Amino acid sequence: MSAPRNPCRRIVVVGGGQVGVLAAAALRQAMPVSQVVLVGQQPNPASFADFAPTSLPNSTSMHERLGLEESEIVLKAGGSYRLVTRFQGWSAAGEEGLFSYGETLDPTLKTAFAREWGGTRQLGSNDRRQGSIAQMLAEAGRFAPPPPDQQTPLSEVDYALRWNPAAYRDLLIERAQALGVDYIEGQIEAVEIGEGASIAAIRLAGQGRVEADLFVDCSGPAATLSASHPDFALIDWSDTLPTRMVYVGRPIDAVIALEDRVSLVDTGWVTQVAGRDGLHTMLGTGEGVDRDAALATLGAPALAAINLSSGRIAEPWLGNVIAIGDASARFEPVGPYHLDLAHRQIELLLEMLPGKHIEPLERDEYNRRSIMMMEAVHETLAIHFAARRAQTIFGKRPLPGRVADELDQFRRRGRIPFREEDPLLAQERFALLVALGFTPGLPPAAHNADAAAEEQAHRDFAARAQAAIDFAPPYAQWLASVSQQSPAPAG
């Protein structure tokens, strides 16, 4: 018979941004007999996950785990909703495509319909045959989150949340305090290595020594704890990901919209995340771009200019220290992948749930799956820079991992190969490729498709989309009605 494991006596989480607070709260909830101490170091502006105003729909599961309701994020953290992302100029100047979440494209439409429309509307056409119900709702300006306890025409529509990062962090702090997380404010001045290359303790300036059985590094790209481990090593991604500078704009002018934008301009890429606290803008440039030209492109007062060299930690779990989020991987914020990666790594850590004595097999499995998560993000970003116009602006780059095979299968067969630990569903990757200007081939089974069945599938899809539009309220009015007692936090 196997004996029950001894739980960790104390877990120390380093990092005072939203990633560290969330990790501490989740660990305390999962292991209530363990003391969880959060060392609240101020996050560096280069820690994109800590300042992220949004994530992917997957983050809903983390909120649910903590009992954090969407309504709380809307009322207390300036929350709003995203249905689609508009990609502009990636295949050619003036061209655009829309990306939406989930499986709202009817599978039967991925035949001649998919070949003709590629999951999006033809540019310049007024035809209503569009790629997803989410896209039609966004363009109609109508949406409200569907009630969880009943089926409605909006139930199949996936969406993402946005928020004011400072207010969202405050909301997480409330949850962490309610769960009994202990908080220490201080700077780490030394890391003590103990037996078996594990961290024995950290020393805080003016506060002495803090021991723990498990350390979780949420300190951002500095990786304060992980970088102190004797086996720490980095895997360089700079040959495949070309961004060298990221300019962060101050949020200005509240924007109430169901879409965000990722644009490619002559200077580099620009992301715009709409929010009740203002429009969050970032610009990423390659080598040799003039700073004044970059700031002019940003179009907002600059909060930070960040040098970027992309890569990941070779092993995110070393000894008894686990790197989460930007402490494990550093890459350009072309899309909401930083916080999503951190959330999924925290969920993986909770799945492993190490005890006082760490099992090497658990550590190996965490490293295997966490590395797949990081490399899947790496490959997703590399697809952006493989787009036709992106290669002109940033230069042609080698394709990492399985990107070349994926693009080949997509172009020839309209197929998305399965990949484990991917941030996107297969249908979402299909939509992303189309939005970036890649043209899908026709799946072999579609060559024998029945035209009448295709047309019926199109009518069914149009009916479902129209039902969703008819059911949903005007988004701006609905958001104003539910948030009128809680004005948006300042940016």
mmCIF file of C-alpha atoms in Angstrom, residues 17 46 81-82 119 126 141 143 187 224 232 238 289 334 358 360 363-364 393 396 453 473 489:
data_model
loop_
_atom_site.group_PDB
_atom_site.id
_atom_site.type_symbol
_atom_site.label_atom_id
_atom_site.label_comp_id
_atom_site.label_asym_id
_atom_site.label_seq_id
_atom_site.Cartn_x
_atom_site.Cartn_y
_atom_site.Cartn_z
ATOM 1 C CA GLY A 17 2.154 41.050 -10.230
ATOM 2 C CA ALA A 46 8.983 43.775 -19.391
ATOM 3 C CA TYR A 81 -15.574 41.352 -23.815
ATOM 4 C CA ARG A 82 -13.772 40.392 -27.023
ATOM 5 C CA GLY A 119 -13.504 31.148 -42.785
ATOM 6 C CA ASN A 126 -21.311 42.538 -48.814
ATOM 7 C CA GLY A 141 -22.337 45.377 -32.317
ATOM 8 C CA PHE A 143 -23.538 40.686 -27.489
ATOM 9 C CA GLN A 187 13.649 42.569 -2.377
ATOM 10 C CA THR A 224 15.141 35.836 -9.914
ATOM 11 C CA PHE A 232 19.701 27.195 -15.149
ATOM 12 C CA SER A 238 15.785 35.181 -31.447
ATOM 13 C CA VAL A 289 14.020 51.053 -36.595
ATOM 14 C CA VAL A 334 1.578 39.752 -30.519
ATOM 15 C CA ILE A 358 9.386 16.014 -4.784
ATOM 16 C CA PRO A 360 11.523 13.208 -10.012
ATOM 17 C CA ARG A 363 9.155 17.055 -12.189
ATOM 18 C CA ASP A 364 10.000 15.417 -15.519
ATOM 19 C CA ILE A 393 9.191 43.943 -43.098
ATOM 20 C CA LYS A 396 12.552 35.829 -43.846
ATOM 21 C CA ALA A 453 -25.946 19.619 -48.687
ATOM 22 C CA PRO A 473 -28.742 43.087 -26.991
ATOM 23 C CA PRO A 489 -10.751 52.291 -13.243
#
